[in-house]
């Protein structure tokens, strides 16, 4: 058996294809944050969300979670398993967090917290969807990178430090502590979940190794994190997401378009009509906001609001 690093591109790709064929079907399950109020407002509530997800997955053993992102008002899950079991998983998760927050004094309207689920049918599409989810918080919040967000699977992807973390089986904690973390009296089914710092250890409920197996290596994964604007655009359109590029990434796409379309080196050289045409391209293909276009193209906001009413 060759050392994996010594394998050729085609050999690595064949291994990834075999992993893809042998572990499907695959799904992107998500909720719409534009319709839902904030669920998780602080670290403690995010921790509760993590335990709710980890325990739901532990109860639905036919589903494997490849990566995920819990955001303040929506979630993304990349899943492997029968579709009906994935739907049952979401119902379990939704029930657990509804029950949890019902004990607090917060009034949450759960009606908009409905899931959508879309199939992922090719290896490259699966890679793109995993990366899209792992980027979600990074795109929304400049305080994070794709591998620093603690409420998602991205922080565990290709991270060598994972093996040095000493996580303990939940069952080794006192029963009262387990009940406090899980917010349930029946903790017996979850004794093999791993815990660290009052958090569920991500690799104990999210199959990071399987997710990594769909990429040729860490380098190919890393390179795709910020160099796949077209794929991110397609996914955003598919799931009706509004923001999928950071300002820095959008600026690169903008300048590439201007150079290719008009053979110009800078947006400052664009004519008034060229600016309007460029704004249309960036708005409809990359969901650029009016404020982003105002800053990058130095256009009057009133003109942009007339072109793209919000």
C-alpha atoms as a PDB file:
ATOM      1  CA  UNK A   1       0.000   0.000   0.000  1.00  0.00           C
ATOM      2  CA  UNK A   2       1.453   3.324  -1.093  1.00  0.00           C
ATOM      3  CA  UNK A   3       1.748   6.192   1.313  1.00  0.00           C
ATOM      4  CA  UNK A   4      -1.333   8.336   0.591  1.00  0.00           C
ATOM      5  CA  UNK A   5       0.768  11.455  -0.033  1.00  0.00           C
ATOM      6  CA  UNK A   6       2.659   9.570  -2.742  1.00  0.00           C
ATOM      7  CA  UNK A   7      -0.470   8.663  -4.704  1.00  0.00           C
ATOM      8  CA  UNK A   8      -1.176  10.341  -8.012  1.00  0.00           C
ATOM      9  CA  UNK A   9      -4.033  12.793  -8.535  1.00  0.00           C
ATOM     10  CA  UNK A  10      -6.111  10.145 -10.322  1.00  0.00           C
ATOM     11  CA  UNK A  11      -5.461   7.550  -7.614  1.00  0.00           C
ATOM     12  CA  UNK A  12      -6.585   9.957  -4.895  1.00  0.00           C
ATOM     13  CA  UNK A  13      -9.639  10.896  -6.925  1.00  0.00           C
ATOM     14  CA  UNK A  14     -10.536   7.222  -7.338  1.00  0.00           C
ATOM     15  CA  UNK A  15     -10.386   6.706  -3.580  1.00  0.00           C
ATOM     16  CA  UNK A  16     -12.689   9.698  -3.071  1.00  0.00           C
ATOM     17  CA  UNK A  17     -15.129   8.409  -5.697  1.00  0.00           C
ATOM     18  CA  UNK A  18     -15.268   5.020  -3.967  1.00  0.00           C
ATOM     19  CA  UNK A  19     -15.979   6.712  -0.637  1.00  0.00           C
ATOM     20  CA  UNK A  20     -18.757   8.703  -2.303  1.00  0.00           C
ATOM     21  CA  UNK A  21     -20.335   5.634  -3.932  1.00  0.00           C
ATOM     22  CA  UNK A  22     -20.230   3.534  -0.775  1.00  0.00           C
ATOM     23  CA  UNK A  23     -21.713   5.984   1.718  1.00  0.00           C
ATOM     24  CA  UNK A  24     -24.698   7.727   0.101  1.00  0.00           C
ATOM     25  CA  UNK A  25     -27.265   9.056  -0.412  1.00  0.00           C
ATOM     26  CA  UNK A  26     -26.362  12.609   0.606  1.00  0.00           C
ATOM     27  CA  UNK A  27     -28.490  15.585   1.548  1.00  0.00           C
ATOM     28  CA  UNK A  28     -28.253  19.266   2.417  1.00  0.00           C
ATOM     29  CA  UNK A  29     -30.854  19.981   5.097  1.00  0.00           C
ATOM     30  CA  UNK A  30     -31.328  23.621   6.042  1.00  0.00           C
ATOM     31  CA  UNK A  31     -33.760  26.122   7.513  1.00  0.00           C
ATOM     32  CA  UNK A  32     -34.533  29.670   6.378  1.00  0.00           C
ATOM     33  CA  UNK A  33     -33.019  32.268   8.675  1.00  0.00           C
ATOM     34  CA  UNK A  34     -34.832  35.131   6.955  1.00  0.00           C
ATOM     35  CA  UNK A  35     -38.139  33.793   8.268  1.00  0.00           C
ATOM     36  CA  UNK A  36     -37.009  32.840  11.793  1.00  0.00           C
ATOM     37  CA  UNK A  37     -36.212  34.948  14.832  1.00  0.00           C
ATOM     38  CA  UNK A  38     -32.932  34.372  16.673  1.00  0.00           C
ATOM     39  CA  UNK A  39     -32.877  31.056  18.497  1.00  0.00           C
ATOM     40  CA  UNK A  40     -29.336  31.002  19.854  1.00  0.00           C
ATOM     41  CA  UNK A  41     -28.291  34.338  21.347  1.00  0.00           C
ATOM     42  CA  UNK A  42     -25.282  33.434  23.479  1.00  0.00           C
ATOM     43  CA  UNK A  43     -22.748  30.685  24.149  1.00  0.00           C
ATOM     44  CA  UNK A  44     -24.957  28.838  26.626  1.00  0.00           C
ATOM     45  CA  UNK A  45     -27.832  28.640  24.163  1.00  0.00           C
ATOM     46  CA  UNK A  46     -25.478  27.499  21.395  1.00  0.00           C
ATOM     47  CA  UNK A  47     -24.160  24.788  23.737  1.00  0.00           C
ATOM     48  CA  UNK A  48     -27.729  23.649  24.330  1.00  0.00           C
ATOM     49  CA  UNK A  49     -28.234  23.536  20.574  1.00  0.00           C
ATOM     50  CA  UNK A  50     -25.091  21.428  20.166  1.00  0.00           C
ATOM     51  CA  UNK A  51     -26.268  18.930  22.805  1.00  0.00           C
ATOM     52  CA  UNK A  52     -29.705  18.790  21.190  1.00  0.00           C
ATOM     53  CA  UNK A  53     -28.158  18.007  17.815  1.00  0.00           C
ATOM     54  CA  UNK A  54     -25.664  15.487  19.229  1.00  0.00           C
ATOM     55  CA  UNK A  55     -28.345  13.629  21.172  1.00  0.00           C
ATOM     56  CA  UNK A  56     -30.754  13.590  18.194  1.00  0.00           C
ATOM     57  CA  UNK A  57     -28.033  12.088  16.006  1.00  0.00           C
ATOM     58  CA  UNK A  58     -27.251   9.511  18.675  1.00  0.00           C
ATOM     59  CA  UNK A  59     -30.888   8.415  18.631  1.00  0.00           C
ATOM     60  CA  UNK A  60     -31.051   8.329  14.807  1.00  0.00           C
ATOM     61  CA  UNK A  61     -28.142   5.977  14.126  1.00  0.00           C
ATOM     62  CA  UNK A  62     -28.982   5.425  10.442  1.00  0.00           C
ATOM     63  CA  UNK A  63     -27.988   8.998   9.635  1.00  0.00           C
ATOM     64  CA  UNK A  64     -24.426  10.275   9.561  1.00  0.00           C
ATOM     65  CA  UNK A  65     -23.649  13.966   9.895  1.00  0.00           C
ATOM     66  CA  UNK A  66     -20.766  15.047   7.628  1.00  0.00           C
ATOM     67  CA  UNK A  67     -20.667  18.655   8.740  1.00  0.00           C
ATOM     68  CA  UNK A  68     -23.010  21.279  10.138  1.00  0.00           C
ATOM     69  CA  UNK A  69     -23.364  24.884  11.192  1.00  0.00           C
ATOM     70  CA  UNK A  70     -25.667  26.198  13.891  1.00  0.00           C
ATOM     71  CA  UNK A  71     -26.304  29.871  13.224  1.00  0.00           C
ATOM     72  CA  UNK A  72     -28.276  32.239  15.417  1.00  0.00           C
ATOM     73  CA  UNK A  73     -31.490  31.838  13.396  1.00  0.00           C
ATOM     74  CA  UNK A  74     -30.939  28.877  11.070  1.00  0.00           C
ATOM     75  CA  UNK A  75     -29.044  25.626  10.621  1.00  0.00           C
ATOM     76  CA  UNK A  76     -27.221  23.726   7.884  1.00  0.00           C
ATOM     77  CA  UNK A  77     -26.674  19.957   8.010  1.00  0.00           C
ATOM     78  CA  UNK A  78     -24.875  17.842   5.411  1.00  0.00           C
ATOM     79  CA  UNK A  79     -26.166  14.321   5.926  1.00  0.00           C
ATOM     80  CA  UNK A  80     -25.689  10.783   4.669  1.00  0.00           C
ATOM     81  CA  UNK A  81     -28.508   8.274   4.984  1.00  0.00           C
ATOM     82  CA  UNK A  82     -32.085   7.477   3.899  1.00  0.00           C
ATOM     83  CA  UNK A  83     -34.132  10.610   3.287  1.00  0.00           C
ATOM     84  CA  UNK A  84     -36.933   9.599   5.656  1.00  0.00           C
ATOM     85  CA  UNK A  85     -34.407   9.079   8.465  1.00  0.00           C
ATOM     86  CA  UNK A  86     -32.917  12.517   7.807  1.00  0.00           C
ATOM     87  CA  UNK A  87     -36.393  14.011   8.147  1.00  0.00           C
ATOM     88  CA  UNK A  88     -36.883  12.104  11.399  1.00  0.00           C
ATOM     89  CA  UNK A  89     -33.547  13.463  12.635  1.00  0.00           C
ATOM     90  CA  UNK A  90     -34.686  17.046  12.078  1.00  0.00           C
ATOM     91  CA  UNK A  91     -37.965  16.338  13.857  1.00  0.00           C
ATOM     92  CA  UNK A  92     -36.020  14.944  16.830  1.00  0.00           C
ATOM     93  CA  UNK A  93     -33.735  17.976  16.911  1.00  0.00           C
ATOM     94  CA  UNK A  94     -36.611  20.419  16.569  1.00  0.00           C
ATOM     95  CA  UNK A  95     -38.580  18.707  19.324  1.00  0.00           C
ATOM     96  CA  UNK A  96     -35.608  18.715  21.684  1.00  0.00           C
ATOM     97  CA  UNK A  97     -34.797  22.418  21.265  1.00  0.00           C
ATOM     98  CA  UNK A  98     -38.476  23.399  21.439  1.00  0.00           C
ATOM     99  CA  UNK A  99     -38.824  21.488  24.694  1.00  0.00           C
ATOM    100  CA  UNK A 100     -35.621  23.045  25.982  1.00  0.00           C
ATOM    101  CA  UNK A 101     -36.608  26.635  25.251  1.00  0.00           C
ATOM    102  CA  UNK A 102     -40.155  26.076  26.492  1.00  0.00           C
ATOM    103  CA  UNK A 103     -38.632  25.848  29.972  1.00  0.00           C
ATOM    104  CA  UNK A 104     -37.171  29.327  29.656  1.00  0.00           C
ATOM    105  CA  UNK A 105     -39.054  32.590  29.770  1.00  0.00           C
ATOM    106  CA  UNK A 106     -38.480  33.300  26.085  1.00  0.00           C
ATOM    107  CA  UNK A 107     -41.408  33.293  23.678  1.00  0.00           C
ATOM    108  CA  UNK A 108     -40.313  31.763  20.372  1.00  0.00           C
ATOM    109  CA  UNK A 109     -42.579  31.288  17.368  1.00  0.00           C
ATOM    110  CA  UNK A 110     -41.428  27.924  16.018  1.00  0.00           C
ATOM    111  CA  UNK A 111     -43.718  27.842  12.983  1.00  0.00           C
ATOM    112  CA  UNK A 112     -41.080  29.349  10.621  1.00  0.00           C
ATOM    113  CA  UNK A 113     -38.469  26.834  11.828  1.00  0.00           C
ATOM    114  CA  UNK A 114     -39.123  24.415   8.982  1.00  0.00           C
ATOM    115  CA  UNK A 115     -36.538  22.429   7.123  1.00  0.00           C
ATOM    116  CA  UNK A 116     -35.784  22.063   3.427  1.00  0.00           C
ATOM    117  CA  UNK A 117     -33.833  19.106   2.132  1.00  0.00           C
ATOM    118  CA  UNK A 118     -32.060  18.815  -1.222  1.00  0.00           C
ATOM    119  CA  UNK A 119     -30.185  15.814  -2.666  1.00  0.00           C
ATOM    120  CA  UNK A 120     -26.458  15.987  -3.410  1.00  0.00           C
ATOM    121  CA  UNK A 121     -25.796  13.775  -6.393  1.00  0.00           C
ATOM    122  CA  UNK A 122     -22.124  14.025  -7.364  1.00  0.00           C
ATOM    123  CA  UNK A 123     -18.796  13.929  -5.546  1.00  0.00           C
ATOM    124  CA  UNK A 124     -17.865  17.464  -6.605  1.00  0.00           C
ATOM    125  CA  UNK A 125     -21.266  18.755  -5.519  1.00  0.00           C
ATOM    126  CA  UNK A 126     -20.780  17.119  -2.117  1.00  0.00           C
ATOM    127  CA  UNK A 127     -17.377  18.748  -1.725  1.00  0.00           C
ATOM    128  CA  UNK A 128     -18.847  22.140  -2.608  1.00  0.00           C
ATOM    129  CA  UNK A 129     -21.772  21.741  -0.197  1.00  0.00           C
ATOM    130  CA  UNK A 130     -19.489  20.717   2.693  1.00  0.00           C
ATOM    131  CA  UNK A 131     -17.270  23.734   2.065  1.00  0.00           C
ATOM    132  CA  UNK A 132     -20.280  26.033   1.666  1.00  0.00           C
ATOM    133  CA  UNK A 133     -21.586  24.996   5.086  1.00  0.00           C
ATOM    134  CA  UNK A 134     -18.166  25.242   6.726  1.00  0.00           C
ATOM    135  CA  UNK A 135     -17.893  28.816   5.384  1.00  0.00           C
ATOM    136  CA  UNK A 136     -21.337  29.932   6.542  1.00  0.00           C
ATOM    137  CA  UNK A 137     -20.364  31.697   9.770  1.00  0.00           C
ATOM    138  CA  UNK A 138     -17.149  33.018   8.195  1.00  0.00           C
ATOM    139  CA  UNK A 139     -19.171  34.780   5.498  1.00  0.00           C
ATOM    140  CA  UNK A 140     -21.664  36.205   7.989  1.00  0.00           C
ATOM    141  CA  UNK A 141     -19.245  37.271  10.721  1.00  0.00           C
ATOM    142  CA  UNK A 142     -15.775  38.793  10.171  1.00  0.00           C
ATOM    143  CA  UNK A 143     -14.736  37.555  13.625  1.00  0.00           C
ATOM    144  CA  UNK A 144     -14.503  33.975  12.339  1.00  0.00           C
ATOM    145  CA  UNK A 145     -12.561  31.917   9.834  1.00  0.00           C
ATOM    146  CA  UNK A 146     -13.955  28.661   8.379  1.00  0.00           C
ATOM    147  CA  UNK A 147     -12.004  26.718  11.007  1.00  0.00           C
ATOM    148  CA  UNK A 148     -12.582  28.881  14.091  1.00  0.00           C
ATOM    149  CA  UNK A 149     -16.365  28.807  14.477  1.00  0.00           C
ATOM    150  CA  UNK A 150     -17.146  26.598  17.517  1.00  0.00           C
ATOM    151  CA  UNK A 151     -20.761  25.769  16.611  1.00  0.00           C
ATOM    152  CA  UNK A 152     -20.041  23.864  13.397  1.00  0.00           C
ATOM    153  CA  UNK A 153     -18.037  20.998  11.956  1.00  0.00           C
ATOM    154  CA  UNK A 154     -15.554  23.139  10.013  1.00  0.00           C
ATOM    155  CA  UNK A 155     -13.291  23.661  13.019  1.00  0.00           C
ATOM    156  CA  UNK A 156     -12.577  19.914  13.094  1.00  0.00           C
ATOM    157  CA  UNK A 157     -11.824  19.411   9.369  1.00  0.00           C
ATOM    158  CA  UNK A 158      -8.187  18.502   8.709  1.00  0.00           C
ATOM    159  CA  UNK A 159      -7.206  19.761  12.164  1.00  0.00           C
ATOM    160  CA  UNK A 160      -4.206  17.955  13.586  1.00  0.00           C
ATOM    161  CA  UNK A 161      -4.944  19.200  17.117  1.00  0.00           C
ATOM    162  CA  UNK A 162      -8.092  17.060  17.336  1.00  0.00           C
ATOM    163  CA  UNK A 163      -6.087  13.946  18.237  1.00  0.00           C
ATOM    164  CA  UNK A 164      -4.481  15.747  21.186  1.00  0.00           C
ATOM    165  CA  UNK A 165      -7.796  16.673  22.796  1.00  0.00           C
ATOM    166  CA  UNK A 166      -8.720  14.526  25.755  1.00  0.00           C
ATOM    167  CA  UNK A 167     -12.489  14.134  25.688  1.00  0.00           C
ATOM    168  CA  UNK A 168     -14.372  12.037  28.251  1.00  0.00           C
ATOM    169  CA  UNK A 169     -17.362   9.726  27.754  1.00  0.00           C
ATOM    170  CA  UNK A 170     -20.476  11.499  28.945  1.00  0.00           C
ATOM    171  CA  UNK A 171     -21.313   8.430  31.040  1.00  0.00           C
ATOM    172  CA  UNK A 172     -18.333   9.109  33.318  1.00  0.00           C
ATOM    173  CA  UNK A 173     -19.914  12.327  34.573  1.00  0.00           C
ATOM    174  CA  UNK A 174     -22.413  12.294  37.404  1.00  0.00           C
ATOM    175  CA  UNK A 175     -25.987  11.591  36.387  1.00  0.00           C
ATOM    176  CA  UNK A 176     -27.055  15.065  37.534  1.00  0.00           C
ATOM    177  CA  UNK A 177     -24.370  16.678  35.350  1.00  0.00           C
ATOM    178  CA  UNK A 178     -25.462  14.601  32.356  1.00  0.00           C
ATOM    179  CA  UNK A 179     -29.070  15.611  32.908  1.00  0.00           C
ATOM    180  CA  UNK A 180     -28.072  19.251  33.164  1.00  0.00           C
ATOM    181  CA  UNK A 181     -26.174  19.115  29.867  1.00  0.00           C
ATOM    182  CA  UNK A 182     -28.784  17.113  27.956  1.00  0.00           C
ATOM    183  CA  UNK A 183     -31.855  18.628  29.644  1.00  0.00           C
ATOM    184  CA  UNK A 184     -33.452  15.210  29.961  1.00  0.00           C
ATOM    185  CA  UNK A 185     -33.837  12.685  32.764  1.00  0.00           C
ATOM    186  CA  UNK A 186     -33.156   9.635  30.582  1.00  0.00           C
ATOM    187  CA  UNK A 187     -29.438   9.952  29.901  1.00  0.00           C
ATOM    188  CA  UNK A 188     -28.651   6.246  29.457  1.00  0.00           C
ATOM    189  CA  UNK A 189     -28.774   6.269  25.606  1.00  0.00           C
ATOM    190  CA  UNK A 190     -26.096   8.976  25.424  1.00  0.00           C
ATOM    191  CA  UNK A 191     -23.390   7.576  27.695  1.00  0.00           C
ATOM    192  CA  UNK A 192     -20.920   7.033  24.814  1.00  0.00           C
ATOM    193  CA  UNK A 193     -21.090  10.636  23.580  1.00  0.00           C
ATOM    194  CA  UNK A 194     -17.848  12.457  24.325  1.00  0.00           C
ATOM    195  CA  UNK A 195     -17.758  15.672  26.333  1.00  0.00           C
ATOM    196  CA  UNK A 196     -15.154  18.393  26.726  1.00  0.00           C
ATOM    197  CA  UNK A 197     -15.640  21.639  28.628  1.00  0.00           C
ATOM    198  CA  UNK A 198     -19.421  21.098  28.932  1.00  0.00           C
ATOM    199  CA  UNK A 199     -19.584  20.754  25.124  1.00  0.00           C
ATOM    200  CA  UNK A 200     -20.242  17.673  23.026  1.00  0.00           C
ATOM    201  CA  UNK A 201     -16.989  16.707  21.308  1.00  0.00           C
ATOM    202  CA  UNK A 202     -17.746  17.291  17.629  1.00  0.00           C
ATOM    203  CA  UNK A 203     -16.131  14.103  16.215  1.00  0.00           C
ATOM    204  CA  UNK A 204     -18.242  12.003  18.610  1.00  0.00           C
ATOM    205  CA  UNK A 205     -21.446  12.904  16.744  1.00  0.00           C
ATOM    206  CA  UNK A 206     -20.217  14.351  13.425  1.00  0.00           C
ATOM    207  CA  UNK A 207     -18.376  11.944  11.095  1.00  0.00           C
ATOM    208  CA  UNK A 208     -15.459  14.234  10.308  1.00  0.00           C
ATOM    209  CA  UNK A 209     -13.305  11.392   8.954  1.00  0.00           C
ATOM    210  CA  UNK A 210     -15.963  10.445   6.415  1.00  0.00           C
ATOM    211  CA  UNK A 211     -16.359  14.086   5.383  1.00  0.00           C
ATOM    212  CA  UNK A 212     -12.606  14.435   4.925  1.00  0.00           C
ATOM    213  CA  UNK A 213     -12.513  11.272   2.808  1.00  0.00           C
ATOM    214  CA  UNK A 214     -14.331  13.067  -0.020  1.00  0.00           C
ATOM    215  CA  UNK A 215     -11.374  15.425  -0.518  1.00  0.00           C
ATOM    216  CA  UNK A 216      -8.096  14.379  -2.109  1.00  0.00           C
ATOM    217  CA  UNK A 217      -6.134  15.888   0.753  1.00  0.00           C
ATOM    218  CA  UNK A 218      -6.036  18.809   3.178  1.00  0.00           C
ATOM    219  CA  UNK A 219      -4.528  21.086   0.537  1.00  0.00           C
ATOM    220  CA  UNK A 220      -7.355  20.545  -1.946  1.00  0.00           C
ATOM    221  CA  UNK A 221      -9.892  21.205   0.820  1.00  0.00           C
ATOM    222  CA  UNK A 222      -8.123  24.376   1.935  1.00  0.00           C
ATOM    223  CA  UNK A 223      -7.726  25.709  -1.613  1.00  0.00           C
ATOM    224  CA  UNK A 224     -11.448  25.315  -2.224  1.00  0.00           C
ATOM    225  CA  UNK A 225     -12.459  27.328   0.836  1.00  0.00           C
ATOM    226  CA  UNK A 226     -11.956  30.698  -0.869  1.00  0.00           C
ATOM    227  CA  UNK A 227     -11.540  29.891  -4.556  1.00  0.00           C
ATOM    228  CA  UNK A 228     -14.910  28.599  -5.669  1.00  0.00           C
ATOM    229  CA  UNK A 229     -17.163  31.618  -6.132  1.00  0.00           C
ATOM    230  CA  UNK A 230     -19.097  30.098  -9.044  1.00  0.00           C
ATOM    231  CA  UNK A 231     -19.924  26.944  -7.083  1.00  0.00           C
ATOM    232  CA  UNK A 232     -20.958  28.989  -4.047  1.00  0.00           C
ATOM    233  CA  UNK A 233     -23.184  31.074  -6.317  1.00  0.00           C
ATOM    234  CA  UNK A 234     -24.946  27.956  -7.618  1.00  0.00           C
ATOM    235  CA  UNK A 235     -25.487  26.560  -4.129  1.00  0.00           C
ATOM    236  CA  UNK A 236     -26.798  29.895  -2.852  1.00  0.00           C
ATOM    237  CA  UNK A 237     -29.277  29.993  -5.721  1.00  0.00           C
ATOM    238  CA  UNK A 238     -30.302  26.405  -4.993  1.00  0.00           C
ATOM    239  CA  UNK A 239     -31.026  27.042  -1.331  1.00  0.00           C
ATOM    240  CA  UNK A 240     -32.117  30.677  -1.839  1.00  0.00           C
ATOM    241  CA  UNK A 241     -29.346  32.046   0.363  1.00  0.00           C
ATOM    242  CA  UNK A 242     -28.657  35.779   0.258  1.00  0.00           C
ATOM    243  CA  UNK A 243     -24.973  36.169   1.214  1.00  0.00           C
ATOM    244  CA  UNK A 244     -22.268  33.705   0.234  1.00  0.00           C
ATOM    245  CA  UNK A 245     -19.128  35.780  -0.405  1.00  0.00           C
ATOM    246  CA  UNK A 246     -17.212  38.071   1.918  1.00  0.00           C
ATOM    247  CA  UNK A 247     -16.469  41.644   0.818  1.00  0.00           C
ATOM    248  CA  UNK A 248     -12.861  40.684   0.044  1.00  0.00           C
ATOM    249  CA  UNK A 249     -13.954  37.744  -2.113  1.00  0.00           C
ATOM    250  CA  UNK A 250     -16.587  39.822  -3.860  1.00  0.00           C
ATOM    251  CA  UNK A 251     -13.973  42.481  -4.657  1.00  0.00           C
ATOM    252  CA  UNK A 252     -11.752  39.876  -6.338  1.00  0.00           C
ATOM    253  CA  UNK A 253     -14.687  38.596  -8.422  1.00  0.00           C
ATOM    254  CA  UNK A 254     -15.602  42.167  -9.365  1.00  0.00           C
ATOM    255  CA  UNK A 255     -12.110  43.056 -10.567  1.00  0.00           C
ATOM    256  CA  UNK A 256     -11.801  39.785 -12.483  1.00  0.00           C
ATOM    257  CA  UNK A 257     -15.065  40.549 -14.277  1.00  0.00           C
ATOM    258  CA  UNK A 258     -14.019  44.109 -15.126  1.00  0.00           C
ATOM    259  CA  UNK A 259     -10.679  42.948 -16.495  1.00  0.00           C
ATOM    260  CA  UNK A 260     -12.226  40.137 -18.550  1.00  0.00           C
ATOM    261  CA  UNK A 261     -15.281  42.029 -19.805  1.00  0.00           C
ATOM    262  CA  UNK A 262     -13.770  45.454 -20.470  1.00  0.00           C
ATOM    263  CA  UNK A 263      -9.991  44.854 -20.479  1.00  0.00           C
ATOM    264  CA  UNK A 264      -9.631  47.437 -17.721  1.00  0.00           C
ATOM    265  CA  UNK A 265      -7.311  47.278 -14.748  1.00  0.00           C
ATOM    266  CA  UNK A 266      -9.535  49.095 -12.278  1.00  0.00           C
ATOM    267  CA  UNK A 267     -13.198  49.871 -11.618  1.00  0.00           C
ATOM    268  CA  UNK A 268     -12.284  53.575 -11.605  1.00  0.00           C
ATOM    269  CA  UNK A 269     -11.870  53.349 -15.396  1.00  0.00           C
ATOM    270  CA  UNK A 270     -15.456  52.183 -15.984  1.00  0.00           C
ATOM    271  CA  UNK A 271     -17.916  54.446 -17.786  1.00  0.00           C
ATOM    272  CA  UNK A 272     -21.259  55.192 -16.149  1.00  0.00           C
ATOM    273  CA  UNK A 273     -23.017  52.563 -18.306  1.00  0.00           C
ATOM    274  CA  UNK A 274     -20.308  49.993 -17.668  1.00  0.00           C
ATOM    275  CA  UNK A 275     -20.740  50.543 -13.930  1.00  0.00           C
ATOM    276  CA  UNK A 276     -24.464  49.899 -14.241  1.00  0.00           C
ATOM    277  CA  UNK A 277     -23.885  46.728 -16.291  1.00  0.00           C
ATOM    278  CA  UNK A 278     -21.252  45.549 -13.814  1.00  0.00           C
ATOM    279  CA  UNK A 279     -23.578  46.260 -10.900  1.00  0.00           C
ATOM    280  CA  UNK A 280     -26.290  44.172 -12.572  1.00  0.00           C
ATOM    281  CA  UNK A 281     -23.846  41.290 -13.082  1.00  0.00           C
ATOM    282  CA  UNK A 282     -22.670  41.372  -9.472  1.00  0.00           C
ATOM    283  CA  UNK A 283     -26.187  41.747  -8.075  1.00  0.00           C
ATOM    284  CA  UNK A 284     -27.833  38.949 -10.025  1.00  0.00           C
ATOM    285  CA  UNK A 285     -24.937  36.489 -10.096  1.00  0.00           C
ATOM    286  CA  UNK A 286     -23.302  37.094  -6.709  1.00  0.00           C
ATOM    287  CA  UNK A 287     -26.052  38.681  -4.590  1.00  0.00           C
ATOM    288  CA  UNK A 288     -23.975  41.826  -4.067  1.00  0.00           C
ATOM    289  CA  UNK A 289     -25.886  44.271  -1.881  1.00  0.00           C
ATOM    290  CA  UNK A 290     -26.469  47.896  -2.807  1.00  0.00           C
ATOM    291  CA  UNK A 291     -24.088  49.023  -0.084  1.00  0.00           C
ATOM    292  CA  UNK A 292     -21.353  46.698  -1.352  1.00  0.00           C
ATOM    293  CA  UNK A 293     -21.841  47.969  -4.900  1.00  0.00           C
ATOM    294  CA  UNK A 294     -21.817  51.564  -3.682  1.00  0.00           C
ATOM    295  CA  UNK A 295     -18.480  51.021  -1.959  1.00  0.00           C
ATOM    296  CA  UNK A 296     -16.810  48.992  -4.680  1.00  0.00           C
ATOM    297  CA  UNK A 297     -18.079  50.833  -7.753  1.00  0.00           C
ATOM    298  CA  UNK A 298     -18.385  54.283  -6.164  1.00  0.00           C
ATOM    299  CA  UNK A 299     -21.928  54.605  -7.423  1.00  0.00           C
ATOM    300  CA  UNK A 300     -24.661  56.822  -6.059  1.00  0.00           C
ATOM    301  CA  UNK A 301     -26.835  54.805  -3.665  1.00  0.00           C
ATOM    302  CA  UNK A 302     -30.013  56.344  -5.118  1.00  0.00           C
ATOM    303  CA  UNK A 303     -29.147  54.896  -8.548  1.00  0.00           C
ATOM    304  CA  UNK A 304     -28.522  51.448  -7.053  1.00  0.00           C
ATOM    305  CA  UNK A 305     -31.778  51.535  -5.096  1.00  0.00           C
ATOM    306  CA  UNK A 306     -33.618  52.404  -8.290  1.00  0.00           C
ATOM    307  CA  UNK A 307     -31.915  49.506 -10.110  1.00  0.00           C
ATOM    308  CA  UNK A 308     -32.357  47.006  -7.254  1.00  0.00           C
ATOM    309  CA  UNK A 309     -35.217  48.028  -4.930  1.00  0.00           C
ATOM    310  CA  UNK A 310     -34.985  46.319  -1.564  1.00  0.00           C
END
